[in-house]
Amino acid sequence: MTSAVRLLICDDHAVVRAGLHALLSSAPDIEVIGEVADGPAAVALAVSLHPDVVLMDLQLGGDMDGIEATRRITAQPAPTPHVLVLTTYDTDADITRAIEAGATGYLLKAERPEELFAAIHAAASGQTTLSAPVAARVMARMRNPGPTLTTRERDILGQLAQGLGNREIARALHISEATVKTHLGRIYDKLGVDTRAAAVAVATERRLLA
């Protein structure tokens, strides 16, 4: 018999964690070895417990979201845990950022329990699993690729959507105003716009914002 998949759960909602723990502990081939509520704790336990899979929510309280936690976990030296995202969000920006951060799979919380079990085992083997709506979005983007924004450009666009000016964006991202202006010029070119408001409107329409 193969050994059980060692699983770490990361979700900032206690009720969700409890539900997942109870559900996943009922599977004879999955061993829940820990659960945490935030990114730093997930990174710390991933280092100390060496799970096979980290089940990661994206929206976490505190300064570290699930994307950054995923990035730090997958950057660990071998044996590196696989990260399976489990979230309610399926925007292009979230999917892209999670994959770029090193996530092995991306599942939506609306999935049936048996789909979640299968995805955990697939992730433990290093196989990619995507929820059907997520896979459809990925395929649609491959068939009709829109503008590709860099991580920094998405960061600036996100600050822009909050109504921040160039100086405030520069301060928030620890870069110069000149750098902000350069990135804004590239964002405008990629989106085919010439104003801040239009950039935010197009990005929102195309679901480029996280």
GROMACS .gro file of C-alpha atoms in nm, residues 8-197:
model
  190
    8LEU     CA    1  -0.119   2.099   0.545
    9ILE     CA    2  -0.430   2.321   0.528
   10CYS     CA    3  -0.405   2.700   0.504
   11ASP     CA    4  -0.727   2.902   0.520
   12ASP     CA    5  -0.805   3.212   0.725
   13HIS     CA    6  -1.160   3.103   0.812
   14ALA     CA    7  -1.177   2.875   1.115
   15VAL     CA    8  -1.506   2.716   1.006
   16VAL     CA    9  -1.365   2.636   0.662
   17ARG     CA   10  -1.050   2.487   0.814
   18ALA     CA   11  -1.255   2.273   1.049
   19GLY     CA   12  -1.476   2.152   0.766
   20LEU     CA   13  -1.181   2.070   0.542
   21HIS     CA   14  -1.000   1.896   0.827
   22ALA     CA   15  -1.302   1.678   0.903
   23LEU     CA   16  -1.367   1.600   0.536
   24LEU     CA   17  -1.007   1.521   0.444
   25SER     CA   18  -0.937   1.324   0.760
   26SER     CA   19  -1.218   1.090   0.656
   27ALA     CA   20  -1.010   0.977   0.359
   28PRO     CA   21  -0.789   0.680   0.456
   29ASP     CA   22  -0.512   0.785   0.219
   30ILE     CA   23  -0.485   1.150   0.332
   31GLU     CA   24  -0.325   1.255   0.660
   32VAL     CA   25  -0.390   1.612   0.775
   33ILE     CA   26  -0.072   1.701   0.965
   34GLY     CA   27  -0.157   2.064   1.040
   35GLU     CA   28  -0.375   2.365   0.972
   36VAL     CA   29  -0.291   2.735   0.976
   37ALA     CA   30  -0.472   3.064   0.928
   38ASP     CA   31  -0.211   3.283   0.759
   39GLY     CA   32   0.077   3.290   0.513
   40PRO     CA   33   0.374   3.314   0.750
   41ALA     CA   34   0.248   3.018   0.953
   42ALA     CA   35   0.198   2.815   0.634
   43VAL     CA   36   0.555   2.885   0.525
   44ALA     CA   37   0.692   2.800   0.870
   45LEU     CA   38   0.504   2.470   0.900
   46ALA     CA   39   0.586   2.375   0.542
   47VAL     CA   40   0.952   2.399   0.646
   48SER     CA   41   0.917   2.215   0.976
   49LEU     CA   42   0.658   1.947   0.890
   50HIS     CA   43   0.754   1.871   0.527
   51PRO     CA   44   0.401   1.803   0.398
   52ASP     CA   45   0.353   1.646   0.056
   53VAL     CA   46   0.084   1.900  -0.031
   54VAL     CA   47  -0.019   2.240   0.104
   55LEU     CA   48  -0.385   2.321   0.043
   56MET     CA   49  -0.370   2.698   0.001
   57ASP     CA   50  -0.640   2.965   0.004
   58LEU     CA   51  -0.550   3.286  -0.181
   59GLN     CA   52  -0.713   3.554   0.031
   60LEU     CA   53  -0.550   3.546   0.375
   61GLY     CA   54  -0.544   3.798   0.654
   62GLY     CA   55  -0.225   3.988   0.729
   63ASP     CA   56   0.052   4.109   0.502
   64MET     CA   57   0.117   3.782   0.317
   65ASP     CA   58  -0.148   3.647   0.082
   66GLY     CA   59  -0.169   3.294  -0.052
   67ILE     CA   60   0.025   3.386  -0.366
   68GLU     CA   61   0.329   3.506  -0.172
   69ALA     CA   62   0.305   3.211   0.067
   70THR     CA   63   0.298   2.977  -0.234
   71ARG     CA   64   0.601   3.149  -0.383
   72ARG     CA   65   0.800   3.110  -0.061
   73ILE     CA   66   0.697   2.749  -0.007
   74THR     CA   67   0.783   2.639  -0.361
   75ALA     CA   68   1.118   2.818  -0.337
   76GLN     CA   69   1.228   2.588  -0.054
   77PRO     CA   70   1.503   2.334  -0.117
   78ALA     CA   71   1.399   1.975  -0.181
   79PRO     CA   72   1.190   1.802  -0.070
   80THR     CA   73   0.961   2.086  -0.173
   81PRO     CA   74   0.589   2.057  -0.094
   82HIS     CA   75   0.345   2.089  -0.381
   83VAL     CA   76   0.088   2.368  -0.341
   84LEU     CA   77  -0.273   2.310  -0.443
   85VAL     CA   78  -0.474   2.632  -0.448
   86LEU     CA   79  -0.830   2.599  -0.315
   87THR     CA   80  -1.019   2.924  -0.352
   88THR     CA   81  -1.344   3.091  -0.455
   89TYR     CA   82  -1.165   3.326  -0.698
   90ASP     CA   83  -1.116   3.240  -1.065
   91THR     CA   84  -1.002   3.568  -1.217
   92ASP     CA   85  -0.732   3.560  -1.485
   93ALA     CA   86  -0.505   3.760  -1.258
   94ASP     CA   87  -0.542   3.518  -0.966
   95ILE     CA   88  -0.487   3.212  -1.185
   96THR     CA   89  -0.183   3.362  -1.355
   97ARG     CA   90  -0.024   3.479  -1.032
   98ALA     CA   91  -0.077   3.143  -0.863
   99ILE     CA   92   0.077   2.950  -1.151
  100GLU     CA   93   0.368   3.192  -1.172
  101ALA     CA   94   0.422   3.148  -0.797
  102GLY     CA   95   0.463   2.774  -0.846
  103ALA     CA   96   0.119   2.628  -0.763
  104THR     CA   97   0.078   2.273  -0.891
  105GLY     CA   98  -0.301   2.293  -0.918
  106TYR     CA   99  -0.589   2.540  -0.892
  107LEU     CA  100  -0.923   2.423  -0.756
  108LEU     CA  101  -1.242   2.609  -0.675
  109LYS     CA  102  -1.421   2.554  -0.345
  110ALA     CA  103  -1.738   2.456  -0.530
  111GLU     CA  104  -1.580   2.124  -0.634
  112ARG     CA  105  -1.722   1.796  -0.507
  113PRO     CA  106  -1.529   1.618  -0.229
  114GLU     CA  107  -1.417   1.336  -0.458
  115GLU     CA  108  -1.269   1.591  -0.699
  116LEU     CA  109  -1.077   1.748  -0.411
  117PHE     CA  110  -0.945   1.409  -0.299
  118ALA     CA  111  -0.830   1.329  -0.653
  119ALA     CA  112  -0.666   1.670  -0.692
  120ILE     CA  113  -0.471   1.627  -0.368
  121HIS     CA  114  -0.334   1.293  -0.483
  122ALA     CA  115  -0.252   1.438  -0.825
  123ALA     CA  116  -0.071   1.731  -0.662
  124ALA     CA  117   0.128   1.494  -0.441
  125SER     CA  118   0.253   1.328  -0.761
  126GLY     CA  119   0.336   1.663  -0.917
  127GLN     CA  120   0.047   1.647  -1.163
  128THR     CA  121  -0.145   1.961  -1.253
  129THR     CA  122  -0.517   1.969  -1.174
  130LEU     CA  123  -0.746   2.257  -1.267
  131SER     CA  124  -1.115   2.302  -1.195
  132ALA     CA  125  -1.319   2.292  -1.515
  133PRO     CA  126  -1.399   2.668  -1.511
  134VAL     CA  127  -1.032   2.745  -1.450
  135ALA     CA  128  -0.919   2.515  -1.730
  136ALA     CA  129  -1.170   2.681  -1.961
  137ARG     CA  130  -1.031   3.024  -1.878
  138VAL     CA  131  -0.676   2.905  -1.936
  139MET     CA  132  -0.771   2.755  -2.274
  140ALA     CA  133  -0.959   3.070  -2.374
  141ARG     CA  134  -0.654   3.280  -2.295
  142MET     CA  135  -0.433   3.048  -2.498
  143ARG     CA  136  -0.666   3.069  -2.798
  144ASN     CA  137  -0.715   3.443  -2.769
  145PRO     CA  138  -0.428   3.584  -2.567
  146GLY     CA  139  -0.482   3.934  -2.440
  147PRO     CA  140  -0.216   4.175  -2.321
  148THR     CA  141   0.042   4.017  -2.095
  149LEU     CA  142   0.129   4.235  -1.798
  150THR     CA  143   0.437   4.179  -1.588
  151THR     CA  144   0.402   4.127  -1.214
  152ARG     CA  145   0.521   4.484  -1.154
  153GLU     CA  146   0.274   4.623  -1.408
  154ARG     CA  147  -0.009   4.436  -1.238
  155ASP     CA  148   0.106   4.572  -0.903
  156ILE     CA  149   0.099   4.927  -1.038
  157LEU     CA  150  -0.237   4.871  -1.205
  158GLY     CA  151  -0.376   4.748  -0.875
  159GLN     CA  152  -0.254   5.063  -0.699
  160LEU     CA  153  -0.400   5.267  -0.983
  161ALA     CA  154  -0.738   5.101  -0.931
  162GLN     CA  155  -0.728   5.220  -0.569
  163GLY     CA  156  -0.703   5.579  -0.690
  164LEU     CA  157  -0.341   5.637  -0.590
  165GLY     CA  158  -0.126   5.896  -0.766
  166ASN     CA  159   0.222   5.836  -0.904
  167ARG     CA  160   0.395   5.954  -0.588
  168GLU     CA  161   0.178   5.734  -0.366
  169ILE     CA  162   0.233   5.433  -0.593
  170ALA     CA  163   0.608   5.491  -0.590
  171ARG     CA  164   0.607   5.508  -0.210
  172ALA     CA  165   0.388   5.198  -0.173
  173LEU     CA  166   0.602   4.987  -0.409
  174HIS     CA  167   0.937   5.135  -0.303
  175ILE     CA  168   1.028   5.253  -0.652
  176SER     CA  169   1.086   5.597  -0.807
  177GLU     CA  170   0.817   5.811  -0.966
  178ALA     CA  171   1.009   5.793  -1.292
  179THR     CA  172   0.984   5.413  -1.281
  180VAL     CA  173   0.611   5.438  -1.215
  181LYS     CA  174   0.569   5.665  -1.519
  182THR     CA  175   0.767   5.424  -1.737
  183HIS     CA  176   0.552   5.131  -1.632
  184LEU     CA  177   0.233   5.331  -1.682
  185GLY     CA  178   0.338   5.409  -2.037
  186ARG     CA  179   0.386   5.040  -2.107
  187ILE     CA  180   0.052   4.954  -1.944
  188TYR     CA  181  -0.127   5.212  -2.159
  189ASP     CA  182   0.036   5.072  -2.474
  190LYS     CA  183  -0.057   4.713  -2.390
  191LEU     CA  184  -0.417   4.799  -2.305
  192GLY     CA  185  -0.460   5.045  -2.592
  193VAL     CA  186  -0.561   5.336  -2.369
  194ASP     CA  187  -0.425   5.679  -2.285
  195THR     CA  188  -0.575   5.762  -1.946
  196ARG     CA  189  -0.560   5.618  -1.597
  197ALA     CA  190  -0.937   5.573  -1.580
   0.00000   0.00000   0.00000
